[in-house]
Amino acid sequence: QQPVQSPQAVILREGEDAVINCSSSKALYSVHWYRQKHGEAPVFLMILLKGGEQKGHDKISASFNEKKQQSSLYLTASQLSYSGTYFCGTSNTNAGKSTFGDGTTLTVKP
Amino acid sequence: SAVISQKPSRDICQRGTSLTIQCQVDSQVTMMFWYRQQPGQSLTLIATANQGSEATYESGFVIDKFPISRPNLTFSTLTVSNMSPEDSSIYLCSVVGTGFDQPQHFGDGTRLSIL
């Protein structure tokens, strides 16, 4: 079942913050976050496995709620390099494959 | 993470022909997948490439149209058969490394245009 991502698009100025959400109607095994720049392959950002988990690196972090049905990606003090389309991929089992949301296009302007 | 090489990077083909896309990984991986991505769209799973056995296809994708091979733990091919303009898309190889709860990593993709 495809997860629902919101918003579809975000436009920011450098230094502003953004939140991207990923929701499922059923509890998930895991959530993966990816960023894809135009003409390039999706690049893995992070994986969340546990309910209530929060993790991140630099100024990009993510959370997974206790029920394991919603994840959020937080981008703080955004930089021009953060521009791209962000996808969440969700798995119902540990079989490895993911179903991806429709993506959120993030544009950071100077 | 594993280095994934996908060939060709792009191609322009005539309708009715077939094209085989190769995916080579520099280390053994547990899982290999093939995805399709229409311009500006999400990633849609075509199939899981199983080593030494028939691939597992997702709903809407069939072996006659998208035959897949995976002869070993580091290599897989996807063939797009009897192509039509609707097959114009980006095809991506994805792998999951060894170990528990590893993420997927993607190859650079093959940009396919059908005339």
Coordinates of N, CA and C in Angstrom, one line a residue:
Chain A
Q1 N 0.8 -1.2 0.0 CA 0.0 0.0 0.0 C 0.9 1.2 0.0
Q2 N 0.6 2.2 -0.9 CA 1.5 3.3 -1.1 C 1.3 4.3 0.1
P3 N 2.4 4.8 0.7 CA 2.2 5.8 1.7 C 1.9 7.1 1.1
V4 N 1.3 8.0 2.0 CA 0.8 9.3 1.5 C 1.8 10.3 2.0
Q5 N 2.4 11.1 1.1 CA 3.3 12.1 1.4 C 2.7 13.5 1.3
S6 N 3.1 14.4 2.3 CA 2.6 15.8 2.2 C 3.7 16.7 2.8
P7 N 3.8 17.9 2.3 CA 3.1 18.4 1.1 C 3.7 17.9 -0.2
Q8 N 3.0 18.3 -1.3 CA 3.5 17.8 -2.6 C 4.7 18.7 -3.0
A9 N 4.7 19.9 -2.6 CA 5.8 20.8 -2.9 C 6.0 21.9 -1.9
V10 N 7.3 22.3 -1.7 CA 7.6 23.3 -0.7 C 8.7 24.2 -1.4
I11 N 8.5 25.6 -1.2 CA 9.5 26.5 -1.6 C 10.0 27.3 -0.4
L12 N 11.3 27.3 -0.2 CA 11.9 27.9 0.9 C 12.9 28.9 0.5
R13 N 13.3 29.8 1.4 CA 14.5 30.6 1.3 C 15.5 30.0 2.1
E14 N 16.8 30.2 1.8 CA 17.9 29.6 2.5 C 17.7 30.0 4.0
G15 N 18.0 29.0 4.8 CA 17.9 29.2 6.3 C 16.6 28.9 6.9
E16 N 15.6 28.7 6.1 CA 14.3 28.3 6.6 C 14.2 26.8 6.8
D17 N 13.1 26.5 7.6 CA 12.9 25.1 8.0 C 11.8 24.5 7.2
A18 N 11.8 23.1 7.0 CA 10.7 22.4 6.4 C 10.5 21.1 7.1
V19 N 9.2 20.6 7.0 CA 8.8 19.3 7.5 C 8.1 18.6 6.4
I20 N 8.4 17.4 6.1 CA 7.8 16.5 5.1 C 7.2 15.3 5.9
N21 N 6.0 15.0 5.6 CA 5.3 13.9 6.3 C 5.0 12.7 5.4
C22 N 5.0 11.6 6.0 CA 4.8 10.3 5.3 C 3.8 9.5 6.2
S23 N 2.7 9.1 5.7 CA 1.7 8.4 6.5 C 1.2 7.1 5.9
S24 N 0.9 6.2 6.7 CA 0.3 4.9 6.3 C -0.9 4.6 7.1
S25 N -1.8 3.8 6.5 CA -3.0 3.5 7.2 C -2.8 2.3 8.2
K26 N -1.7 1.6 7.9 CA -1.3 0.4 8.8 C 0.0 0.6 9.4
A27 N 0.3 -0.1 10.5 CA 1.6 0.0 11.1 C 2.7 -0.6 10.1
L28 N 3.8 0.0 10.1 CA 4.9 -0.3 9.2 C 6.0 -1.0 9.9
Y29 N 6.8 -1.7 9.2 CA 8.0 -2.3 9.7 C 9.1 -1.3 9.7
S30 N 9.3 -0.5 8.6 CA 10.3 0.5 8.6 C 9.9 1.6 7.6
V31 N 10.6 2.7 7.7 CA 10.5 3.8 6.8 C 11.9 4.2 6.4
H32 N 12.0 4.5 5.1 CA 13.3 5.0 4.5 C 13.1 6.3 3.9
W33 N 14.0 7.2 4.0 CA 13.9 8.5 3.3 C 15.0 8.7 2.3
Y34 N 14.7 9.2 1.2 CA 15.6 9.4 0.0 C 15.4 10.8 -0.5
R35 N 16.5 11.3 -1.1 CA 16.5 12.6 -1.8 C 16.9 12.3 -3.2
Q36 N 16.2 12.8 -4.2 CA 16.6 12.7 -5.6 C 16.7 14.0 -6.3
K37 N 17.8 14.3 -6.8 CA 18.0 15.5 -7.6 C 17.7 15.2 -9.1
H38 N 17.3 16.2 -9.8 CA 16.9 16.0 -11.2 C 17.9 15.3 -12.0
G39 N 17.5 14.2 -12.6 CA 18.4 13.5 -13.5 C 19.4 12.6 -12.8
E40 N 19.2 12.4 -11.5 CA 20.1 11.5 -10.7 C 19.3 10.4 -10.0
A41 N 20.0 9.5 -9.5 CA 19.3 8.4 -8.7 C 18.9 8.9 -7.3
P42 N 17.9 8.3 -6.7 CA 17.6 8.6 -5.3 C 18.8 8.2 -4.4
V43 N 19.0 9.1 -3.4 CA 20.1 8.8 -2.5 C 19.5 8.6 -1.1
F44 N 20.0 7.5 -0.5 CA 19.5 7.2 0.8 C 19.9 8.2 1.9
L45 N 18.9 8.6 2.7 CA 19.2 9.5 3.8 C 19.2 8.8 5.1
M46 N 18.1 8.1 5.5 CA 18.1 7.4 6.8 C 17.0 6.4 6.8
I47 N 17.1 5.5 7.7 CA 16.1 4.5 7.9 C 15.6 4.5 9.4
L48 N 14.3 4.3 9.6 CA 13.7 4.3 10.9 C 13.0 3.0 11.1
L49 N 13.3 2.4 12.2 CA 12.7 1.0 12.5 C 11.9 0.9 13.7
K50 N 12.1 1.8 14.7 CA 11.4 1.6 16.0 C 10.4 2.7 16.2
G51 N 9.3 2.3 16.8 CA 8.3 3.3 17.2 C 8.9 4.3 18.2
G52 N 8.6 5.6 17.9 CA 9.1 6.6 18.8 C 10.6 7.0 18.5
E53 N 11.1 6.4 17.5 CA 12.5 6.7 17.1 C 12.7 8.1 16.5
Q54 N 13.8 8.7 16.8 CA 14.2 10.0 16.2 C 15.7 9.8 15.9
K55 N 16.1 10.2 14.7 CA 17.5 10.1 14.3 C 17.8 11.2 13.3
G56 N 19.0 11.5 13.1 CA 19.4 12.5 12.1 C 20.9 12.7 12.1
H57 N 21.3 13.5 11.0 CA 22.7 13.9 10.9 C 22.7 15.3 10.3
D58 N 23.7 16.0 10.8 CA 23.8 17.4 10.4 C 22.4 18.2 10.7
K59 N 21.8 18.7 9.7 CA 20.6 19.5 9.9 C 19.3 18.8 9.3
I60 N 19.5 17.5 9.1 CA 18.4 16.7 8.5 C 18.1 15.6 9.5
S61 N 16.9 15.5 10.0 CA 16.5 14.5 11.0 C 15.1 13.9 10.6
A62 N 14.8 12.8 11.3 CA 13.5 12.2 11.0 C 13.0 11.6 12.3
S63 N 11.6 11.4 12.3 CA 11.0 10.7 13.5 C 10.1 9.7 12.9
F64 N 9.7 8.7 13.8 CA 8.8 7.6 13.5 C 7.9 7.6 14.7
N65 N 6.6 7.7 14.5 CA 5.7 7.8 15.7 C 5.5 6.5 16.4
E66 N 5.0 6.5 17.6 CA 4.9 5.3 18.4 C 4.1 4.2 17.7
K67 N 3.1 4.5 17.0 CA 2.3 3.5 16.3 C 2.9 3.0 15.0
K68 N 4.0 3.6 14.6 CA 4.7 3.3 13.4 C 3.8 3.4 12.2
Q69 N 3.1 4.5 12.1 CA 2.2 4.7 11.0 C 2.6 6.1 10.3
Q70 N 3.4 6.9 11.0 CA 3.7 8.2 10.4 C 5.2 8.5 10.7
S71 N 5.8 9.0 9.7 CA 7.2 9.5 9.8 C 7.3 10.9 9.3
S72 N 8.1 11.7 9.9 CA 8.4 13.1 9.4 C 9.8 13.3 9.2
L73 N 10.2 14.0 8.2 CA 11.5 14.4 7.8 C 11.7 15.9 8.1
Y74 N 12.7 16.3 8.9 CA 12.9 17.7 9.3 C 14.1 18.2 8.7
L75 N 14.0 19.3 7.9 CA 15.2 20.0 7.4 C 15.3 21.4 8.0
T76 N 16.3 21.6 8.7 CA 16.5 22.9 9.4 C 17.6 23.7 8.8
A77 N 17.4 25.0 8.8 CA 18.3 26.0 8.3 C 18.7 25.5 6.9
S78 N 17.7 25.4 6.0 CA 17.9 24.8 4.7 C 19.0 25.5 3.9
Q79 N 19.7 24.7 3.1 CA 20.7 25.1 2.2 C 20.3 24.9 0.7
L80 N 20.9 25.6 -0.2 CA 20.6 25.4 -1.6 C 20.7 23.9 -2.0
S81 N 21.7 23.2 -1.4 CA 21.9 21.8 -1.8 C 20.8 20.9 -1.3
Y82 N 19.9 21.4 -0.5 CA 18.8 20.5 -0.1 C 17.7 20.4 -1.1
S83 N 17.7 21.2 -2.1 CA 16.7 21.2 -3.2 C 16.7 19.8 -3.9
G84 N 15.5 19.3 -4.2 CA 15.3 18.0 -4.8 C 14.0 17.5 -4.4
T85 N 13.7 16.2 -4.8 CA 12.5 15.6 -4.5 C 12.8 14.5 -3.4
Y86 N 12.0 14.6 -2.3 CA 12.2 13.7 -1.2 C 11.1 12.6 -1.3
F87 N 11.6 11.4 -1.2 CA 10.6 10.2 -1.2 C 10.7 9.5 0.2
C88 N 9.6 9.1 0.7 CA 9.6 8.1 1.7 C 9.3 6.7 1.1
G89 N 10.0 5.7 1.6 CA 9.8 4.3 1.2 C 9.4 3.5 2.4
T90 N 8.3 2.8 2.3 CA 7.8 2.1 3.5 C 7.8 0.6 3.3
S91 N 8.1 -0.2 4.3 CA 8.1 -1.6 4.2 C 7.2 -2.2 5.3
N92 N 6.4 -3.2 5.0 CA 5.5 -3.9 5.9 C 6.2 -5.1 6.6
T93 N 7.3 -5.5 6.0 CA 8.1 -6.7 6.5 C 9.6 -6.4 6.4
N94 N 10.4 -7.3 6.9 CA 11.8 -7.1 6.7 C 12.3 -7.7 5.4
A95 N 11.4 -7.9 4.4 CA 11.8 -8.5 3.2 C 12.7 -7.6 2.3
G96 N 12.9 -6.3 2.7 CA 13.8 -5.5 2.0 C 13.2 -4.5 1.0
K97 N 12.1 -4.9 0.3 CA 11.5 -4.0 -0.7 C 10.7 -2.9 -0.1
S98 N 10.6 -1.8 -0.7 CA 9.8 -0.7 -0.2 C 8.8 -0.2 -1.3
T99 N 7.7 0.4 -0.7 CA 6.7 1.1 -1.6 C 6.9 2.6 -1.3
F100 N 7.0 3.3 -2.4 CA 7.4 4.7 -2.3 C 6.2 5.7 -2.4
G101 N 6.2 6.8 -1.6 CA 5.3 7.8 -1.8 C 5.5 8.6 -3.1
D102 N 4.6 9.5 -3.3 CA 4.6 10.3 -4.6 C 5.7 11.4 -4.6
G103 N 6.3 11.6 -3.4 CA 7.4 12.5 -3.4 C 7.0 14.0 -3.0
T104 N 7.9 14.7 -2.4 CA 7.8 16.1 -2.1 C 8.9 16.9 -2.7
T105 N 8.6 17.8 -3.6 CA 9.6 18.6 -4.3 C 9.9 19.8 -3.4
L106 N 11.2 19.9 -3.0 CA 11.7 21.0 -2.2 C 12.5 21.9 -3.0
T107 N 12.2 23.2 -3.0 CA 13.0 24.2 -3.7 C 13.5 25.2 -2.7
V108 N 14.8 25.3 -2.6 CA 15.4 26.3 -1.7 C 16.0 27.4 -2.6
K109 N 15.5 28.6 -2.3 CA 16.0 29.8 -3.1 C 16.9 30.6 -2.3
P110 N 17.9 31.4 -3.0 CA 18.8 32.2 -2.2 C 18.1 33.3 -1.5
Chain B
S1 N 28.5 1.9 1.4 CA 27.5 1.1 0.7 C 28.0 0.6 -0.6
A2 N 27.3 -0.3 -1.2 CA 27.8 -1.0 -2.5 C 27.8 0.0 -3.6
V3 N 28.7 -0.2 -4.5 CA 28.8 0.6 -5.8 C 28.0 -0.1 -6.8
I4 N 27.0 0.5 -7.4 CA 26.1 -0.1 -8.4 C 26.4 0.5 -9.7
S5 N 26.7 -0.3 -10.7 CA 26.9 0.1 -12.1 C 25.7 -0.3 -12.9
Q6 N 25.1 0.6 -13.6 CA 24.0 0.2 -14.5 C 24.3 0.6 -15.9
K7 N 24.0 -0.3 -16.9 CA 24.3 0.0 -18.3 C 23.1 -0.4 -19.1
P8 N 22.8 0.3 -20.2 CA 23.3 1.6 -20.6 C 22.8 2.7 -19.7
S9 N 23.3 3.8 -19.7 CA 22.8 4.9 -19.0 C 21.6 5.5 -19.7
R10 N 21.6 5.5 -21.0 CA 20.4 5.9 -21.7 C 20.4 5.2 -23.1
D11 N 19.2 5.2 -23.7 CA 19.1 4.6 -25.0 C 17.8 5.1 -25.7
I12 N 17.9 5.2 -27.0 CA 16.7 5.5 -27.8 C 16.5 4.3 -28.7
C13 N 15.3 3.7 -28.6 CA 15.0 2.5 -29.3 C 13.8 2.6 -30.2
Q14 N 13.7 1.7 -31.2 CA 12.5 1.7 -32.1 C 11.4 0.8 -31.4
R15 N 10.2 1.2 -31.7 CA 9.1 0.3 -31.1 C 9.2 -1.1 -31.7
G16 N 8.8 -2.0 -30.9 CA 8.9 -3.4 -31.3 C 10.2 -4.1 -31.0
T17 N 11.2 -3.4 -30.6 CA 12.5 -4.0 -30.3 C 12.6 -4.3 -28.8
S18 N 13.7 -4.9 -28.4 CA 13.9 -5.2 -27.0 C 15.2 -4.6 -26.5
L19 N 15.3 -4.3 -25.3 CA 16.6 -3.8 -24.7 C 16.9 -4.5 -23.4
T20 N 18.1 -4.9 -23.2 CA 18.5 -5.5 -21.9 C 19.4 -4.5 -21.1
I21 N 19.0 -4.3 -19.9 CA 19.7 -3.4 -19.0 C 20.4 -4.2 -18.0
Q22 N 21.7 -3.9 -17.7 CA 22.5 -4.6 -16.8 C 22.7 -3.9 -15.5
C23 N 22.8 -4.6 -14.4 CA 23.1 -4.0 -13.1 C 24.2 -4.9 -12.4
Q24 N 25.3 -4.2 -12.2 CA 26.5 -4.9 -11.6 C 26.8 -4.3 -10.2
V25 N 27.0 -5.0 -9.2 CA 27.3 -4.5 -7.9 C 28.7 -5.0 -7.5
D26 N 29.4 -4.1 -6.8 CA 30.8 -4.5 -6.5 C 31.0 -5.4 -5.2
S27 N 29.9 -5.8 -4.6 CA 29.9 -6.7 -3.5 C 28.6 -7.5 -3.5
Q28 N 28.7 -8.6 -2.7 CA 27.5 -9.4 -2.7 C 26.3 -8.7 -1.9
V29 N 25.1 -8.8 -2.5 CA 24.0 -8.2 -1.8 C 22.9 -9.3 -1.7
T30 N 22.0 -9.0 -0.7 CA 21.0 -10.0 -0.5 C 19.8 -9.9 -1.4
M31 N 19.4 -8.7 -1.7 CA 18.3 -8.4 -2.5 C 18.6 -7.5 -3.7
M32 N 18.0 -7.8 -4.9 CA 18.1 -6.9 -6.0 C 16.7 -6.6 -6.5
F33 N 16.4 -5.4 -6.8 CA 15.1 -5.0 -7.3 C 15.2 -4.2 -8.6
W34 N 14.1 -4.2 -9.4 CA 14.0 -3.3 -10.5 C 12.8 -2.4 -10.4
Y35 N 13.0 -1.1 -10.6 CA 12.0 -0.1 -10.4 C 11.9 0.6 -11.8
R36 N 10.7 1.2 -12.0 CA 10.4 2.1 -13.1 C 10.0 3.5 -12.5
Q37 N 10.5 4.5 -13.1 CA 10.1 5.9 -12.7 C 9.8 6.7 -13.9
Q38 N 8.5 7.0 -14.1 CA 8.1 8.0 -15.2 C 8.6 9.4 -14.8
P39 N 8.8 10.2 -15.7 CA 9.3 11.6 -15.4 C 8.4 12.3 -14.4
G40 N 9.0 12.8 -13.4 CA 8.2 13.5 -12.4 C 7.3 12.7 -11.5
Q41 N 7.5 11.3 -11.6 CA 6.6 10.4 -10.8 C 7.4 9.7 -9.7
S42 N 6.7 8.9 -9.0 CA 7.3 8.1 -8.0 C 8.0 6.8 -8.5
L43 N 8.5 6.1 -7.7 CA 9.2 4.8 -8.0 C 8.3 3.7 -7.9
T44 N 8.1 2.9 -9.0 CA 7.2 1.8 -9.0 C 8.0 0.5 -9.1
L45 N 7.8 -0.4 -8.2 CA 8.5 -1.7 -8.2 C 8.0 -2.6 -9.3
I46 N 8.9 -3.1 -10.2 CA 8.6 -4.0 -11.2 C 8.7 -5.4 -10.7
A47 N 9.8 -5.8 -10.1 CA 10.0 -7.1 -9.6 C 11.2 -7.2 -8.7
T48 N 11.2 -8.3 -8.0 CA 12.4 -8.7 -7.2 C 13.2 -9.7 -8.0
A49 N 14.5 -9.5 -8.2 CA 15.3 -10.4 -8.9 C 15.8 -11.5 -7.9
N50 N 15.5 -12.7 -8.1 CA 15.9 -13.8 -7.2 C 17.1 -14.6 -7.8
Q51 N 18.1 -14.8 -7.0 CA 19.3 -15.5 -7.5 C 19.0 -16.9 -7.8
G52 N 19.2 -17.3 -9.0 CA 19.0 -18.7 -9.4 C 17.6 -19.2 -9.6
S53 N 16.6 -18.3 -9.5 CA 15.3 -18.7 -9.8 C 14.5 -17.5 -10.4
E54 N 13.2 -17.8 -10.7 CA 12.4 -16.8 -11.4 C 12.2 -15.6 -10.6
A55 N 12.1 -14.4 -11.2 CA 11.9 -13.2 -10.5 C 10.4 -13.2 -9.9
T56 N 10.2 -12.4 -8.9 CA 8.9 -12.2 -8.3 C 8.3 -10.9 -8.8
Y57 N 7.3 -10.9 -9.6 CA 6.7 -9.7 -10.2 C 5.6 -9.1 -9.4
E58 N 5.6 -7.7 -9.5 CA 4.5 -7.0 -8.8 C 3.3 -7.0 -9.7
S59 N 2.1 -6.7 -9.2 CA 0.9 -6.6 -9.9 C 1.1 -5.6 -11.1
G60 N 0.7 -6.0 -12.3 CA 0.7 -5.2 -13.4 C 2.0 -5.4 -14.3
F61 N 2.9 -6.2 -13.8 CA 4.1 -6.5 -14.6 C 4.2 -8.0 -14.8
V62 N 4.6 -8.4 -16.0 CA 4.6 -9.8 -16.3 C 6.0 -10.2 -16.9
I63 N 6.3 -11.5 -16.8 CA 7.6 -12.0 -17.2 C 7.8 -11.9 -18.7
D64 N 6.8 -12.0 -19.5 CA 7.0 -12.0 -20.9 C 7.4 -10.6 -21.4
K65 N 6.9 -9.6 -20.7 CA 7.3 -8.2 -21.0 C 8.6 -7.7 -20.4
F66 N 8.8 -8.2 -19.2 CA 10.0 -7.8 -18.4 C 10.8 -9.0 -17.9
P67 N 11.4 -9.8 -18.8 CA 12.2 -10.9 -18.2 C 13.4 -10.4 -17.5
I68 N 13.6 -11.1 -16.4 CA 14.7 -10.7 -15.4 C 15.6 -11.9 -15.2
S69 N 16.9 -11.7 -15.1 CA 17.8 -12.8 -14.7 C 18.6 -12.3 -13.6
R70 N 19.1 -13.2 -12.7 CA 20.0 -12.9 -11.6 C 20.8 -14.2 -11.4
P71 N 21.9 -14.3 -12.2 CA 22.7 -15.6 -12.2 C 23.6 -15.7 -10.9
N72 N 23.9 -14.6 -10.2 CA 24.7 -14.6 -9.0 C 24.3 -13.5 -8.1
L73 N 25.1 -13.3 -7.0 CA 24.7 -12.3 -6.0 C 25.1 -10.9 -6.3
T74 N 25.7 -10.7 -7.5 CA 26.2 -9.4 -7.8 C 25.7 -8.8 -9.1
F75 N 24.9 -9.6 -9.9 CA 24.6 -9.2 -11.2 C 23.1 -9.5 -11.5
S76 N 22.5 -8.6 -12.3 CA 21.1 -8.9 -12.7 C 20.9 -8.1 -14.0
T77 N 19.9 -8.7 -14.8 CA 19.5 -8.0 -16.0 C 18.0 -7.9 -16.1
L78 N 17.6 -6.8 -16.7 CA 16.2 -6.5 -17.0 C 16.0 -6.3 -18.5
T79 N 15.2 -7.1 -19.1 CA 14.9 -6.8 -20.5 C 13.5 -6.2 -20.7
V80 N 13.4 -5.2 -21.4 CA 12.1 -4.6 -21.8 C 11.8 -5.0 -23.2
S81 N 10.8 -5.8 -23.3 CA 10.5 -6.5 -24.6 C 9.4 -5.9 -25.4
N82 N 9.6 -6.0 -26.7 CA 8.5 -5.5 -27.6 C 8.1 -4.1 -27.2
M83 N 9.0 -3.2 -27.2 CA 8.8 -1.9 -26.6 C 7.8 -1.0 -27.4
S84 N 7.1 -0.2 -26.7 CA 6.2 0.8 -27.2 C 6.5 2.1 -26.6
P85 N 6.0 3.2 -27.1 CA 6.2 4.5 -26.5 C 5.9 4.6 -25.0
E86 N 4.9 3.8 -24.6 CA 4.5 3.8 -23.2 C 5.6 3.3 -22.2
D87 N 6.6 2.6 -22.8 CA 7.7 2.0 -22.0 C 8.8 3.1 -21.8
S88 N 8.6 4.2 -22.4 CA 9.6 5.3 -22.2 C 9.6 5.7 -20.7
S89 N 10.8 5.6 -20.1 CA 10.8 5.8 -18.6 C 12.3 5.7 -18.2
I90 N 12.4 5.8 -16.9 CA 13.7 5.6 -16.3 C 13.6 4.2 -15.5
Y91 N 14.5 3.3 -15.8 CA 14.5 2.0 -15.1 C 15.7 2.0 -14.1
L92 N 15.4 1.7 -12.9 CA 16.5 1.7 -11.8 C 16.6 0.4 -11.2
C93 N 17.9 0.0 -11.0 CA 18.3 -1.2 -10.3 C 18.5 -0.7 -8.8
S94 N 18.0 -1.5 -7.9 CA 18.2 -1.2 -6.5 C 18.7 -2.5 -5.7
V95 N 19.5 -2.3 -4.7 CA 20.1 -3.4 -4.0 C 19.9 -3.2 -2.5
V96 N 19.9 -4.3 -1.8 CA 19.9 -4.3 -0.3 C 21.1 -5.1 0.1
G97 N 22.0 -4.5 0.9 CA 23.2 -5.1 1.3 C 23.0 -6.2 2.3
T98 N 24.1 -7.0 2.6 CA 24.0 -8.0 3.6 C 23.9 -7.4 5.0
G99 N 23.3 -8.1 5.9 CA 23.1 -7.6 7.3 C 21.6 -7.3 7.5
F100 N 21.3 -7.1 8.8 CA 19.9 -7.0 9.2 C 19.4 -5.5 9.0
D101 N 18.2 -5.4 8.4 CA 17.6 -4.1 8.2 C 18.4 -3.1 7.5
Q102 N 19.0 -3.5 6.4 CA 19.8 -2.6 5.5 C 18.8 -1.8 4.6
P103 N 19.2 -0.6 4.3 CA 18.4 0.2 3.3 C 18.6 -0.2 1.9
Q104 N 17.8 0.3 1.0 CA 18.0 0.1 -0.4 C 18.9 1.2 -1.0
H105 N 19.7 0.8 -1.9 CA 20.5 1.8 -2.6 C 20.3 1.6 -4.1
F106 N 20.3 2.7 -4.8 CA 19.9 2.7 -6.2 C 21.1 3.0 -7.2
G107 N 21.0 2.3 -8.3 CA 21.9 2.6 -9.4 C 21.5 3.9 -10.1
D108 N 22.3 4.4 -11.0 CA 22.0 5.7 -11.6 C 20.9 5.7 -12.6
G109 N 20.4 4.5 -13.0 CA 19.2 4.4 -13.8 C 19.6 4.4 -15.3
T110 N 18.6 3.9 -16.1 CA 18.7 3.8 -17.5 C 17.5 4.6 -18.1
R111 N 17.8 5.7 -18.8 CA 16.8 6.6 -19.4 C 16.5 6.0 -20.8
L112 N 15.3 5.5 -20.9 CA 14.9 4.8 -22.1 C 13.8 5.6 -22.9
S113 N 14.0 5.9 -24.1 CA 13.0 6.6 -25.0 C 12.7 5.7 -26.1
I114 N 11.4 5.5 -26.4 CA 11.0 4.7 -27.5 C 10.3 5.6 -28.6
L115 N 10.8 5.4 -29.8 CA 10.3 6.2 -30.9 C 9.2 5.5 -31.7

